Amino acid sequence: MIQNENKNIQAPATSSLILEERHDSELFRVYAAILDGITDHILLPGKKLTESDLCRQMVCSRNTVRSALSLLAHDKIVDLQPNRGAFVHVPDLQEIRDILSTRMAMEEMIIGLLSELPDLEQRLQPIYTILDHEDTALAGGDQVGVNRISNAFHVELARLVGNNVLTEIMNTLCARTSLVIAVLDNKPARRAGTYNEHREILDLLVEGKRNRAGKMLRKHLNETLVRLEKKFETQ
């Protein structure tokens, strides 16, 4: 089975953030295992995904694997190449820019929608709990856990808005960001600032400082983009 060897990971996997009505099927089980293997950086960009190996590892039919790979290809997580097979997607520089710029626009919108919710401080308490786990993962050098929690922070903020389509889009964008990080920036030391910025965004929302929270979020994502662009150019 595709899984991370770190048994101490307590953070939610990417697949667990997908809407629950999609969970109850053999297809989802296989889709989720491959997706989590990719976003946890076990299956690295460019790796060939052999149908027979996946069938054996997950004890399922070839048709199920093919359907799962097709869904992942639709989500731009996997590439299906004629006469060659399936490969973990490798994003180029334009795609990296497109992903992060789209996230900036969407997440600023999410901040605006959240600021209009009643009892926002109470609604945000589970997100603060997520950040407590991020701090623990960071202190323990659990990079997979940190990556998972960072994704969960952004997806769960979107979920609070109550728009399922928005939540699904954010989950896909965060998964694609994980692919970029696997290619360019898989370094544990880089995450301390991310944790602090996540907490500051929540604090500004609680204080009713919508504009400052939006600016902080854009700065947070733009700094990520600039760092990734520099790493791409030095490859």
XYZ file of C-alpha atoms in Angstrom:
235
model
C 0.000 0.000 0.000
C 1.191 3.540 -0.772
C 1.756 5.159 2.591
C 4.196 7.325 4.487
C 6.577 5.486 6.784
C 6.180 8.093 9.520
C 3.631 6.473 11.827
C 3.372 9.606 14.012
C 1.626 11.793 11.452
C -1.586 13.184 12.972
C -2.364 15.682 10.230
C -5.289 15.206 7.824
C -4.316 13.727 4.473
C -5.344 15.558 1.308
C -7.995 12.957 0.482
C -9.651 13.339 3.887
C -10.511 16.956 3.024
C -12.610 15.897 0.025
C -16.380 16.050 0.501
C -17.557 13.008 2.456
C -20.192 11.901 -0.052
C -17.384 10.886 -2.403
C -15.662 8.621 0.144
C -17.767 5.464 0.094
C -16.473 3.571 -2.935
C -13.624 1.352 -4.066
C -12.728 3.932 -6.686
C -12.329 6.633 -4.063
C -10.133 4.356 -1.913
C -7.690 3.887 -4.774
C -7.907 7.504 -5.908
C -7.235 8.665 -2.329
C -4.242 6.361 -1.835
C -2.548 7.594 -5.015
C -3.425 11.241 -4.324
C -2.051 11.083 -0.781
C 1.072 9.291 -1.969
C 1.710 12.154 -4.384
C 0.882 15.055 -2.061
C 2.929 13.456 0.751
C 5.887 13.337 -1.681
C 6.162 9.536 -1.640
C 5.336 9.347 -5.348
C 7.476 12.157 -6.754
C 6.838 14.253 -9.881
C 7.831 12.386 -13.033
C 7.453 8.932 -11.481
C 5.733 6.347 -13.656
C 2.598 4.855 -12.129
C 2.413 1.268 -13.350
C -1.104 -0.153 -13.362
C -0.015 -3.683 -12.440
C 1.982 -2.408 -9.432
C -0.905 -0.283 -8.222
C -3.347 -3.194 -8.600
C -1.085 -5.426 -6.526
C -0.433 -2.824 -3.827
C -4.079 -1.879 -3.407
C -5.686 -5.253 -4.161
C -8.068 -3.969 -6.768
C -8.954 -4.383 -10.426
C -7.128 -2.774 -13.321
C -10.325 -0.963 -14.278
C -10.451 0.675 -10.846
C -6.839 1.833 -11.145
C -7.452 3.205 -14.633
C -10.516 5.111 -13.454
C -8.590 6.552 -10.499
C -5.731 7.644 -12.754
C -8.216 9.265 -15.128
C -9.695 11.284 -12.257
C -6.220 12.325 -11.143
C -5.385 13.341 -14.707
C -8.531 15.483 -14.751
C -7.269 17.165 -11.553
C -3.822 17.774 -13.163
C -2.126 15.561 -10.581
C -1.242 12.806 -13.065
C -0.360 12.866 -16.772
C -1.666 10.118 -19.071
C 0.718 9.764 -22.017
C -0.335 7.701 -25.081
C 1.639 4.466 -25.433
C 3.687 5.305 -22.328
C 1.304 5.182 -19.377
C 0.651 7.373 -16.327
C 3.165 9.661 -14.669
C 3.034 11.982 -11.670
C 2.570 15.439 -13.144
C 5.541 17.846 -13.339
C 4.366 21.492 -13.301
C 6.150 24.127 -15.390
C 6.810 27.754 -14.420
C 3.635 29.147 -16.006
C 1.511 26.575 -14.196
C 3.204 27.440 -10.901
C 2.358 31.103 -11.431
C -1.206 30.274 -12.471
C -1.809 28.108 -9.386
C -0.525 30.689 -6.906
C -2.181 33.690 -8.576
C -5.501 31.827 -8.627
C -5.112 30.986 -4.966
C -4.399 34.632 -4.117
C -7.607 35.784 -5.781
C -9.766 32.998 -4.376
C -8.417 33.142 -0.844
C -8.821 36.913 -0.641
C -12.454 36.336 -1.620
C -12.725 33.672 1.098
C -11.370 36.122 3.680
C -14.069 38.605 2.651
C -16.824 36.010 2.912
C -15.575 34.808 6.290
C -15.546 38.343 7.688
C -19.317 38.520 7.125
C -20.101 35.381 9.139
C -21.682 35.665 12.589
C -19.782 34.245 15.568
C -16.607 34.149 13.487
C -14.282 33.786 16.466
C -16.110 30.648 17.590
C -16.163 29.234 14.057
C -12.402 29.723 13.756
C -11.520 27.762 16.918
C -11.085 24.427 15.046
C -8.671 26.215 12.678
C -6.632 27.406 15.662
C -6.497 23.768 16.776
C -5.134 22.828 13.346
C -2.366 25.408 13.871
C -1.493 23.885 17.250
C -0.837 20.627 15.393
C 1.212 22.523 12.804
C 3.405 23.945 15.567
C 3.909 20.432 16.998
C 4.749 18.961 13.600
C 7.187 21.787 12.907
C 8.951 21.300 16.247
C 9.223 17.560 15.595
C 10.637 17.949 12.100
C 7.603 16.185 10.610
C 7.654 17.763 7.162
C 4.845 15.606 5.783
C 2.679 16.598 8.729
C 3.527 20.282 8.239
C 2.660 20.115 4.553
C -0.628 18.360 5.278
C -1.626 20.849 7.971
C -0.724 23.834 5.803
C -3.080 22.497 3.128
C -5.768 21.757 5.716
C -5.562 25.322 7.051
C -6.439 26.800 3.664
C -9.055 24.196 2.734
C -10.835 24.374 6.089
C -11.036 28.171 5.880
C -12.811 27.687 2.553
C -15.100 25.041 4.080
C -16.303 27.544 6.700
C -17.855 29.612 3.896
C -20.303 26.741 3.262
C -19.770 26.495 -0.502
C -18.896 22.913 -1.493
C -17.692 23.850 -4.972
C -15.311 26.416 -3.498
C -13.999 23.863 -1.006
C -13.334 21.285 -3.744
C -11.524 23.835 -5.894
C -9.342 24.896 -2.974
C -8.483 21.283 -2.165
C -7.372 20.700 -5.755
C -5.327 23.906 -5.814
C -3.607 22.973 -2.555
C -2.857 19.481 -3.890
C -1.304 21.024 -7.002
C 0.732 23.342 -4.778
C 2.059 20.241 -2.990
C 3.272 18.962 -6.365
C 5.152 22.210 -6.940
C 6.749 21.962 -3.514
C 7.794 18.368 -4.204
C 9.615 19.571 -7.316
C 11.223 22.728 -5.980
C 11.041 23.382 -2.273
C 10.845 20.266 -0.096
C 12.892 21.742 2.776
C 11.636 21.518 6.397
C 13.356 24.723 7.515
C 11.217 26.955 5.321
C 7.980 26.417 7.240
C 8.431 28.355 10.512
C 7.318 31.616 8.885
C 4.311 29.903 7.350
C 2.987 28.878 10.764
C 3.337 32.437 12.115
C 1.589 33.900 9.079
C -1.285 31.409 9.372
C -1.853 32.433 12.984
C -1.639 36.141 12.176
C -4.303 35.748 9.457
C -6.680 34.137 11.965
C -5.964 36.784 14.618
C -6.695 39.595 12.148
C -9.987 37.936 11.176
C -11.009 37.616 14.831
C -10.160 41.292 15.367
C -12.395 42.266 12.450
C -9.476 43.546 10.369
C -10.659 42.145 7.065
C -8.443 44.216 4.785
C -5.295 43.524 6.773
C -6.114 39.803 6.868
C -6.543 39.787 3.085
C -3.269 41.649 2.559
C -1.478 39.271 4.920
C -2.804 36.265 3.040
C -1.766 37.699 -0.337
C 1.704 38.490 1.058
C 1.917 34.947 2.440
C 1.116 33.366 -0.933
C 3.120 35.863 -2.992
C 6.256 35.163 -0.956
C 5.736 31.481 -1.663
C 5.442 32.220 -5.376
C 8.597 34.377 -5.446
C 10.565 31.681 -3.620
C 9.367 28.982 -5.995
C 10.120 31.103 -9.056
C 13.700 31.603 -7.866
C 14.134 27.903 -7.236
C 12.701 27.052 -10.642
C 15.127 29.420 -12.360
C 18.151 27.891 -10.576
C 17.295 24.289 -11.417
